């Protein structure tokens, strides 16, 4: 019988700024989520659905005996990985009986009392909805909180639209991030100031506001307003803002961001250096973080220590730090990588890097504390899956080596 492992360590974006303008929404959701079987937060890209969901989940975690588990579904799932398989991996649940990932998850969660967060389901809404509906029928104490641009469309679903920020909190967010970027963090003068105009122009979308504010150290507020007026039309605000911010990067920064788009659900500095294969990756990565195009994520100190003991490739001078790209940014960077004609070479280096990770960790899996390594390596399963999927199609020998290196990992996870 499949069992639920201990709650996975939560990986949350570093709190570089407080959550602005969401007190009312947060309070409402803290009352709704424990009662709703399935609640879907909907809204435009960049509206802050994920941040709000994680904030609420963190506050509610003590109320769920088996904790909060987060399955990130933003990046494209490599064939033949299903939504259920991906969610099972996030939960640490494997299909040991060969009945399918959906059945294995339901069996493991039958008596569980937990909150499952399905993040960024928009592109897989149908499959995510089917899984959620199955869990609602089989697992009476499980609550599902989803984020998506569209409802999942299943019986019992409650839909809660995440609004854009009002002007005042949007201005507060802009000024906070502008101050971090070395820009002016004050607003003087009457209403209709450049900051207010910028926030209105960006429709109050938090991610768009943060991307714009990240350039306040290099441009005056008036200059930023003028640049955005020319770059951001009255529709597709988020995509236009990402494209605008991307265009302000230097060539080397663009090249690094493009190459980072091959990672799935996070990477460490050493991985970025190997896969990007270019000079001064730490400096360029720092610039991308400063401009909010790459998000810094703090991993568990314990997990990092356990993993780096067996796999030095996962260690680094920046400590227990992982990085990831917000999905609108990742999509733009992937377009840039395709335009470079460098996707094949970059994905090969990605597969080679994670082959070495798998080989190092295989030694740890056969050692005294395999459970630590099993959990830690599972945090990189998205990258392992995408590396294997690419190698199967484009480099069979490399794919075979990956299969061999991961065989014991899969055996311990009940995959073989």
Tab-separated table of C-alpha atoms in Angstrom:
chain	number	residue	atom	x	y	z
A	1	UNK	CA	0.000	0.000	0.000
A	2	UNK	CA	1.368	3.432	-0.929
A	3	UNK	CA	2.007	5.720	2.017
A	4	UNK	CA	2.438	9.440	2.331
A	5	UNK	CA	6.011	10.419	3.271
A	6	UNK	CA	6.704	13.322	5.662
A	7	UNK	CA	5.731	16.733	4.303
A	8	UNK	CA	8.276	18.013	1.832
A	9	UNK	CA	10.283	21.107	2.668
A	10	UNK	CA	8.559	24.182	1.342
A	11	UNK	CA	10.563	26.235	-1.150
A	12	UNK	CA	9.345	29.824	-1.071
A	13	UNK	CA	10.681	32.879	-2.889
A	14	UNK	CA	12.792	35.014	-0.631
A	15	UNK	CA	10.711	37.729	1.007
A	16	UNK	CA	12.520	40.657	-0.567
A	17	UNK	CA	9.375	42.704	0.040
A	18	UNK	CA	6.205	42.219	2.085
A	19	UNK	CA	2.922	41.196	0.524
A	20	UNK	CA	1.334	44.513	-0.423
A	21	UNK	CA	-2.378	45.179	-0.686
A	22	UNK	CA	-3.526	41.624	0.039
A	23	UNK	CA	-4.599	41.759	3.692
A	24	UNK	CA	-8.313	41.482	2.886
A	25	UNK	CA	-7.817	38.714	0.316
A	26	UNK	CA	-5.505	36.794	2.641
A	27	UNK	CA	-7.965	36.988	5.535
A	28	UNK	CA	-10.837	35.829	3.326
A	29	UNK	CA	-8.877	32.902	1.945
A	30	UNK	CA	-7.700	31.794	5.379
A	31	UNK	CA	-11.368	31.312	6.208
A	32	UNK	CA	-12.369	29.697	2.910
A	33	UNK	CA	-9.524	27.254	2.207
A	34	UNK	CA	-9.990	24.928	5.230
A	35	UNK	CA	-13.693	24.532	4.369
A	36	UNK	CA	-13.525	24.270	0.568
A	37	UNK	CA	-12.666	20.890	-0.913
A	38	UNK	CA	-11.316	22.487	-4.107
A	39	UNK	CA	-10.622	26.198	-4.411
A	40	UNK	CA	-9.098	27.624	-7.598
A	41	UNK	CA	-7.490	31.054	-7.599
A	42	UNK	CA	-7.867	32.509	-11.079
A	43	UNK	CA	-6.479	35.673	-12.614
A	44	UNK	CA	-4.280	37.148	-15.300
A	45	UNK	CA	-0.606	36.148	-15.641
A	46	UNK	CA	1.443	38.075	-13.099
A	47	UNK	CA	-1.539	38.886	-10.872
A	48	UNK	CA	0.070	37.250	-7.841
A	49	UNK	CA	-1.947	34.022	-7.665
A	50	UNK	CA	1.022	31.879	-6.663
A	51	UNK	CA	2.371	34.304	-4.069
A	52	UNK	CA	-1.053	34.657	-2.456
A	53	UNK	CA	-1.636	30.886	-2.476
A	54	UNK	CA	1.738	30.186	-0.860
A	55	UNK	CA	1.266	32.944	1.720
A	56	UNK	CA	-2.126	31.561	2.732
A	57	UNK	CA	-0.851	27.966	2.705
A	58	UNK	CA	2.070	28.805	4.951
A	59	UNK	CA	-0.254	30.426	7.483
A	60	UNK	CA	-2.669	27.493	7.385
A	61	UNK	CA	-0.030	24.737	7.552
A	62	UNK	CA	-0.361	24.152	11.340
A	63	UNK	CA	-4.051	23.376	10.858
A	64	UNK	CA	-3.355	20.354	8.627
A	65	UNK	CA	-2.000	17.275	10.400
A	66	UNK	CA	-0.036	16.119	7.346
A	67	UNK	CA	1.065	19.581	6.294
A	68	UNK	CA	1.060	21.453	3.007
A	69	UNK	CA	2.436	19.961	-0.217
A	70	UNK	CA	3.070	22.013	-3.344
A	71	UNK	CA	3.134	20.633	-6.897
A	72	UNK	CA	4.427	23.125	-9.457
A	73	UNK	CA	2.897	22.520	-12.880
A	74	UNK	CA	4.072	25.676	-14.687
A	75	UNK	CA	6.856	24.269	-16.857
A	76	UNK	CA	5.830	22.003	-19.757
A	77	UNK	CA	5.738	18.383	-18.621
A	78	UNK	CA	8.157	16.237	-20.640
A	79	UNK	CA	6.467	13.350	-22.438
A	80	UNK	CA	5.306	10.892	-21.232
A	81	UNK	CA	4.980	12.521	-17.789
A	82	UNK	CA	1.362	13.130	-16.740
A	83	UNK	CA	-0.011	15.657	-14.285
A	84	UNK	CA	-0.711	12.822	-11.846
A	85	UNK	CA	2.869	11.544	-12.154
A	86	UNK	CA	4.230	15.034	-11.537
A	87	UNK	CA	1.993	15.559	-8.501
A	88	UNK	CA	2.939	12.119	-7.195
A	89	UNK	CA	6.615	13.042	-7.462
A	90	UNK	CA	5.982	16.244	-5.485
A	91	UNK	CA	4.280	14.165	-2.787
A	92	UNK	CA	6.933	11.446	-2.864
A	93	UNK	CA	4.330	8.864	-3.930
A	94	UNK	CA	5.106	6.246	-6.564
A	95	UNK	CA	2.886	3.778	-8.399
A	96	UNK	CA	4.308	0.602	-6.876
A	97	UNK	CA	1.337	-1.581	-7.857
A	98	UNK	CA	1.205	-0.550	-11.509
A	99	UNK	CA	-2.323	0.843	-11.291
A	100	UNK	CA	-1.454	4.371	-12.361
A	101	UNK	CA	-0.213	7.477	-10.568
A	102	UNK	CA	-3.725	8.805	-9.915
A	103	UNK	CA	-4.771	5.640	-8.069
A	104	UNK	CA	-1.495	5.562	-6.112
A	105	UNK	CA	-1.969	9.150	-4.929
A	106	UNK	CA	-5.571	8.531	-3.896
A	107	UNK	CA	-4.587	5.403	-1.961
A	108	UNK	CA	-1.769	7.184	-0.140
A	109	UNK	CA	-3.979	10.133	0.776
A	110	UNK	CA	-7.101	8.185	1.788
A	111	UNK	CA	-6.615	8.965	5.482
A	112	UNK	CA	-4.366	12.006	5.074
A	113	UNK	CA	-5.287	15.437	6.366
A	114	UNK	CA	-3.409	17.890	4.198
A	115	UNK	CA	-3.554	20.854	1.866
A	116	UNK	CA	-2.385	20.128	-1.677
A	117	UNK	CA	-1.427	23.179	-3.726
A	118	UNK	CA	-1.541	22.679	-7.507
A	119	UNK	CA	0.307	25.704	-8.824
A	120	UNK	CA	-0.147	27.125	-12.329
A	121	UNK	CA	-2.591	24.612	-13.795
A	122	UNK	CA	-3.783	26.737	-16.712
A	123	UNK	CA	-2.109	24.785	-19.510
A	124	UNK	CA	-3.130	21.425	-17.970
A	125	UNK	CA	-6.474	22.473	-16.491
A	126	UNK	CA	-8.329	19.410	-17.763
A	127	UNK	CA	-5.888	16.861	-16.362
A	128	UNK	CA	-5.443	18.788	-13.108
A	129	UNK	CA	-9.210	18.962	-12.733
A	130	UNK	CA	-9.586	15.215	-13.271
A	131	UNK	CA	-6.970	14.493	-10.609
A	132	UNK	CA	-8.519	16.946	-8.160
A	133	UNK	CA	-11.993	15.461	-8.711
A	134	UNK	CA	-10.632	11.947	-8.115
A	135	UNK	CA	-9.045	13.073	-4.847
A	136	UNK	CA	-12.236	14.783	-3.703
A	137	UNK	CA	-14.106	11.507	-4.121
A	138	UNK	CA	-11.489	9.270	-2.471
A	139	UNK	CA	-9.804	11.453	0.174
A	140	UNK	CA	-12.279	13.173	2.523
A	141	UNK	CA	-9.701	15.144	4.555
A	142	UNK	CA	-7.686	16.474	1.621
A	143	UNK	CA	-8.151	20.070	0.543
A	144	UNK	CA	-6.923	21.264	-2.867
A	145	UNK	CA	-5.880	24.848	-3.574
A	146	UNK	CA	-5.146	25.457	-7.261
A	147	UNK	CA	-3.889	28.463	-9.203
A	148	UNK	CA	-4.827	28.822	-12.845
A	149	UNK	CA	-5.776	31.374	-15.468
A	150	UNK	CA	-9.007	29.398	-15.974
A	151	UNK	CA	-11.216	27.282	-13.675
A	152	UNK	CA	-10.522	23.549	-13.609
A	153	UNK	CA	-14.178	22.911	-14.394
A	154	UNK	CA	-15.027	20.007	-12.091
A	155	UNK	CA	-17.964	19.453	-9.700
A	156	UNK	CA	-17.432	20.943	-6.258
A	157	UNK	CA	-14.913	23.537	-7.419
A	158	UNK	CA	-15.065	27.019	-5.911
A	159	UNK	CA	-13.478	29.764	-8.020
A	160	UNK	CA	-11.948	32.887	-6.476
A	161	UNK	CA	-10.647	35.597	-8.791
A	162	UNK	CA	-7.438	37.328	-7.684
A	163	UNK	CA	-7.831	41.009	-8.535
A	164	UNK	CA	-5.079	43.331	-9.651
A	165	UNK	CA	-3.640	45.610	-6.988
A	166	UNK	CA	-5.329	48.918	-6.348
A	167	UNK	CA	-3.210	51.945	-7.196
A	168	UNK	CA	-2.102	52.684	-3.624
A	169	UNK	CA	-0.652	49.230	-2.798
A	170	UNK	CA	0.766	48.977	-6.326
A	171	UNK	CA	2.629	52.243	-5.685
A	172	UNK	CA	3.849	50.909	-2.323
A	173	UNK	CA	5.126	47.750	-4.033
A	174	UNK	CA	6.846	49.762	-6.760
A	175	UNK	CA	8.560	52.059	-4.258
A	176	UNK	CA	9.708	49.140	-2.114
A	177	UNK	CA	11.281	47.375	-5.086
A	178	UNK	CA	12.646	50.623	-6.506
A	179	UNK	CA	14.405	51.241	-3.191
A	180	UNK	CA	16.000	47.793	-3.337
A	181	UNK	CA	17.172	48.585	-6.866
A	182	UNK	CA	18.825	51.809	-5.729
A	183	UNK	CA	16.146	54.115	-7.107
A	184	UNK	CA	13.988	56.784	-5.510
A	185	UNK	CA	11.679	55.204	-2.932
A	186	UNK	CA	9.639	58.360	-2.279
A	187	UNK	CA	6.718	59.964	-4.062
A	188	UNK	CA	6.338	63.719	-3.878
A	189	UNK	CA	3.721	65.850	-5.561
A	190	UNK	CA	0.073	65.437	-6.485
A	191	UNK	CA	-1.767	62.358	-7.629
A	192	UNK	CA	-0.894	61.444	-11.170
A	193	UNK	CA	2.825	61.182	-10.367
A	194	UNK	CA	5.005	59.056	-12.684
A	195	UNK	CA	4.804	56.137	-10.232
A	196	UNK	CA	1.010	56.186	-10.268
A	197	UNK	CA	1.018	56.424	-14.042
A	198	UNK	CA	3.399	53.465	-14.260
A	199	UNK	CA	1.237	51.340	-11.949
A	200	UNK	CA	-1.933	52.204	-13.844
A	201	UNK	CA	-0.207	51.496	-17.149
A	202	UNK	CA	0.772	48.055	-15.825
A	203	UNK	CA	-2.818	47.323	-14.731
A	204	UNK	CA	-1.708	46.811	-11.132
A	205	UNK	CA	-0.173	43.407	-11.965
A	206	UNK	CA	2.371	42.719	-9.182
A	207	UNK	CA	4.934	40.912	-11.352
A	208	UNK	CA	4.812	43.644	-13.988
A	209	UNK	CA	5.191	46.325	-11.299
A	210	UNK	CA	8.198	44.510	-9.801
A	211	UNK	CA	9.871	44.108	-13.189
A	212	UNK	CA	9.472	47.824	-13.909
A	213	UNK	CA	10.638	48.905	-10.450
A	214	UNK	CA	13.760	46.765	-10.754
A	215	UNK	CA	15.062	49.250	-13.355
A	216	UNK	CA	14.536	52.318	-11.140
A	217	UNK	CA	18.205	52.384	-10.190
A	218	UNK	CA	19.171	52.975	-13.827
A	219	UNK	CA	16.341	55.226	-15.049
A	220	UNK	CA	14.434	58.119	-13.537
A	221	UNK	CA	10.734	57.630	-12.866
A	222	UNK	CA	9.872	59.879	-15.776
A	223	UNK	CA	12.153	57.906	-18.087
A	224	UNK	CA	10.608	54.616	-16.949
A	225	UNK	CA	7.119	55.942	-17.563
A	226	UNK	CA	8.103	57.057	-21.055
A	227	UNK	CA	9.803	53.749	-21.873
A	228	UNK	CA	6.787	51.767	-20.689
A	229	UNK	CA	4.374	54.020	-22.564
A	230	UNK	CA	6.165	53.102	-25.783
A	231	UNK	CA	6.608	49.408	-24.973
A	232	UNK	CA	3.411	48.294	-23.227
A	233	UNK	CA	0.147	48.447	-25.223
A	234	UNK	CA	-3.279	48.428	-23.677
A	235	UNK	CA	-3.470	44.618	-23.830
A	236	UNK	CA	-1.186	41.672	-23.013
A	237	UNK	CA	0.384	43.799	-20.293
A	238	UNK	CA	2.367	41.008	-18.644
A	239	UNK	CA	3.912	39.655	-21.839
A	240	UNK	CA	4.759	43.157	-23.049
A	241	UNK	CA	6.379	44.063	-19.720
A	242	UNK	CA	8.509	40.915	-19.717
A	243	UNK	CA	9.556	41.608	-23.294
A	244	UNK	CA	10.386	45.220	-22.390
A	245	UNK	CA	12.474	44.187	-19.368
A	246	UNK	CA	14.232	41.516	-21.433
A	247	UNK	CA	15.098	44.141	-24.043
A	248	UNK	CA	16.849	46.315	-21.444
A	249	UNK	CA	19.298	43.527	-20.576
A	250	UNK	CA	22.771	43.417	-22.013
A	251	UNK	CA	23.590	40.693	-24.586
A	252	UNK	CA	25.356	38.466	-22.037
A	253	UNK	CA	22.481	38.770	-19.558
A	254	UNK	CA	19.983	37.877	-22.281
A	255	UNK	CA	22.093	34.902	-23.312
A	256	UNK	CA	22.267	33.578	-19.750
A	257	UNK	CA	18.543	34.054	-19.179
A	258	UNK	CA	17.792	32.224	-22.428
A	259	UNK	CA	19.940	29.265	-21.398
A	260	UNK	CA	18.395	29.111	-17.934
A	261	UNK	CA	15.011	28.449	-19.558
A	262	UNK	CA	15.894	24.741	-19.941
A	263	UNK	CA	15.720	24.160	-16.184
A	264	UNK	CA	12.570	22.701	-14.691
A	265	UNK	CA	11.544	23.814	-11.199
A	266	UNK	CA	14.780	25.298	-10.024
A	267	UNK	CA	18.560	25.111	-10.220
A	268	UNK	CA	21.651	25.944	-8.186
A	269	UNK	CA	24.576	28.147	-9.174
A	270	UNK	CA	26.863	25.264	-10.197
A	271	UNK	CA	24.149	23.957	-12.502
A	272	UNK	CA	23.738	27.376	-14.105
A	273	UNK	CA	27.503	27.661	-14.644
A	274	UNK	CA	27.747	24.244	-16.294
A	275	UNK	CA	24.641	24.519	-18.465
A	276	UNK	CA	25.179	28.125	-19.544
A	277	UNK	CA	28.863	27.510	-20.381
A	278	UNK	CA	29.742	31.202	-20.404
A	279	UNK	CA	31.824	33.621	-18.360
A	280	UNK	CA	30.879	35.359	-15.089
A	281	UNK	CA	27.682	33.435	-14.479
A	282	UNK	CA	27.553	34.489	-10.779
A	283	UNK	CA	27.697	38.168	-11.699
A	284	UNK	CA	25.215	37.870	-14.548
A	285	UNK	CA	22.864	35.760	-12.438
A	286	UNK	CA	23.033	38.369	-9.685
A	287	UNK	CA	22.020	41.039	-12.196
A	288	UNK	CA	19.055	38.937	-13.340
A	289	UNK	CA	17.954	38.474	-9.721
A	290	UNK	CA	18.267	42.216	-9.113
A	291	UNK	CA	16.008	42.863	-12.098
A	292	UNK	CA	13.451	40.285	-10.863
A	293	UNK	CA	13.867	38.139	-13.987
A	294	UNK	CA	15.260	35.272	-11.901
A	295	UNK	CA	13.775	34.536	-8.470
A	296	UNK	CA	15.981	33.441	-5.578
A	297	UNK	CA	14.652	30.562	-3.476
A	298	UNK	CA	15.977	29.461	-0.099
A	299	UNK	CA	16.129	25.701	0.331
A	300	UNK	CA	16.209	23.836	3.611
A	301	UNK	CA	19.646	24.027	5.263
A	302	UNK	CA	19.293	20.378	6.289
A	303	UNK	CA	18.396	19.234	2.784
A	304	UNK	CA	21.315	21.112	1.263
A	305	UNK	CA	23.786	19.730	3.811
A	306	UNK	CA	22.564	16.183	3.271
A	307	UNK	CA	22.705	16.525	-0.508
A	308	UNK	CA	26.054	18.280	-0.853
A	309	UNK	CA	27.731	15.642	1.301
A	310	UNK	CA	27.014	13.142	-1.472
A	311	UNK	CA	26.916	15.454	-4.479
A	312	UNK	CA	29.334	18.422	-4.467
A	313	UNK	CA	27.750	19.546	-7.749
A	314	UNK	CA	24.783	20.763	-5.711
A	315	UNK	CA	26.929	22.893	-3.386
A	316	UNK	CA	27.961	26.460	-4.079
A	317	UNK	CA	29.346	29.698	-2.632
A	318	UNK	CA	25.840	31.150	-2.379
A	319	UNK	CA	24.832	28.603	0.272
A	320	UNK	CA	21.401	26.942	0.327
A	321	UNK	CA	20.102	28.921	-2.629
A	322	UNK	CA	18.063	27.754	-5.566
A	323	UNK	CA	16.806	29.868	-8.422
A	324	UNK	CA	13.878	29.690	-10.799
A	325	UNK	CA	12.153	31.682	-13.517
A	326	UNK	CA	8.550	32.839	-13.302
A	327	UNK	CA	6.631	31.187	-16.125
A	328	UNK	CA	6.071	34.358	-18.227
A	329	UNK	CA	9.818	35.012	-18.049
A	330	UNK	CA	10.708	31.391	-18.826
A	331	UNK	CA	8.537	31.439	-21.944
A	332	UNK	CA	10.224	34.607	-23.230
A	333	UNK	CA	13.667	33.191	-22.483
A	334	UNK	CA	12.819	29.935	-24.275
A	335	UNK	CA	11.916	31.967	-27.363
A	336	UNK	CA	15.292	33.682	-27.141
A	337	UNK	CA	17.086	30.349	-26.853
A	338	UNK	CA	15.321	29.058	-29.953
A	339	UNK	CA	16.228	32.253	-31.801
A	340	UNK	CA	19.886	31.715	-30.847
A	341	UNK	CA	19.798	28.245	-32.360
A	342	UNK	CA	21.400	27.058	-29.123
A	343	UNK	CA	18.648	24.918	-27.619
A	344	UNK	CA	20.151	21.562	-28.600
A	345	UNK	CA	23.621	22.309	-27.207
A	346	UNK	CA	22.181	23.818	-24.031
A	347	UNK	CA	19.871	20.881	-23.386
A	348	UNK	CA	22.729	18.463	-23.949
A	349	UNK	CA	24.804	20.230	-21.269
A	350	UNK	CA	21.718	20.157	-19.021
A	351	UNK	CA	21.387	16.391	-19.510
A	352	UNK	CA	25.127	15.842	-18.970
A	353	UNK	CA	25.066	17.861	-15.761
A	354	UNK	CA	22.172	15.910	-14.289
A	355	UNK	CA	23.798	12.655	-15.363
A	356	UNK	CA	26.730	13.584	-13.112
A	357	UNK	CA	24.314	14.556	-10.329
A	358	UNK	CA	22.601	11.168	-10.641
A	359	UNK	CA	25.934	9.319	-10.576
A	360	UNK	CA	27.132	11.143	-7.466
A	361	UNK	CA	23.832	10.595	-5.685
A	362	UNK	CA	23.768	6.918	-6.630
A	363	UNK	CA	26.751	6.453	-4.321
A	364	UNK	CA	24.854	8.138	-1.483
A	365	UNK	CA	21.759	6.041	-2.137
A	366	UNK	CA	23.841	2.932	-1.441
A	367	UNK	CA	25.346	4.408	1.731
A	368	UNK	CA	24.345	4.726	5.354
A	369	UNK	CA	21.640	7.393	4.937
A	370	UNK	CA	19.865	6.730	1.637
A	371	UNK	CA	16.664	8.413	2.803
A	372	UNK	CA	18.315	11.838	2.912
A	373	UNK	CA	19.632	11.473	-0.614
A	374	UNK	CA	16.373	9.990	-1.874
A	375	UNK	CA	14.439	13.007	-0.635
A	376	UNK	CA	17.039	15.492	-1.856
A	377	UNK	CA	17.353	13.996	-5.325
A	378	UNK	CA	13.581	13.992	-5.546
A	379	UNK	CA	13.696	17.796	-5.364
A	380	UNK	CA	15.413	17.723	-8.768
A	381	UNK	CA	13.137	15.150	-10.358
A	382	UNK	CA	11.654	17.710	-12.744
A	383	UNK	CA	15.103	18.366	-14.186
A	384	UNK	CA	15.938	14.658	-14.266
A	385	UNK	CA	12.739	13.900	-16.163
A	386	UNK	CA	13.232	16.674	-18.710
A	387	UNK	CA	16.885	15.688	-19.221
A	388	UNK	CA	15.901	12.071	-19.830
A	389	UNK	CA	13.034	13.038	-22.142
A	390	UNK	CA	15.384	15.155	-24.289
A	391	UNK	CA	18.099	12.485	-24.339
A	392	UNK	CA	15.650	9.775	-25.403
A	393	UNK	CA	14.771	11.821	-28.470
A	394	UNK	CA	18.129	13.328	-29.354
A	395	UNK	CA	20.990	11.372	-27.730
A	396	UNK	CA	20.173	7.737	-27.013
A	397	UNK	CA	23.550	6.884	-25.478
A	398	UNK	CA	23.235	9.726	-23.001
A	399	UNK	CA	19.682	8.652	-22.250
A	400	UNK	CA	20.841	5.100	-21.549
A	401	UNK	CA	23.537	6.366	-19.180
A	402	UNK	CA	20.923	8.419	-17.346
A	403	UNK	CA	18.663	5.382	-17.018
A	404	UNK	CA	21.523	3.355	-15.549
A	405	UNK	CA	22.498	6.119	-13.117
A	406	UNK	CA	18.881	6.537	-11.968
A	407	UNK	CA	18.017	2.831	-11.759
A	408	UNK	CA	18.604	2.501	-8.002
A	409	UNK	CA	16.787	5.793	-7.350
A	410	UNK	CA	13.771	4.478	-9.239
A	411	UNK	CA	14.020	1.133	-7.442
A	412	UNK	CA	13.908	2.839	-4.053
A	413	UNK	CA	10.994	4.979	-5.214
A	414	UNK	CA	9.134	1.840	-6.276
A	415	UNK	CA	9.426	2.636	-9.970
A	416	UNK	CA	11.036	-0.688	-10.975
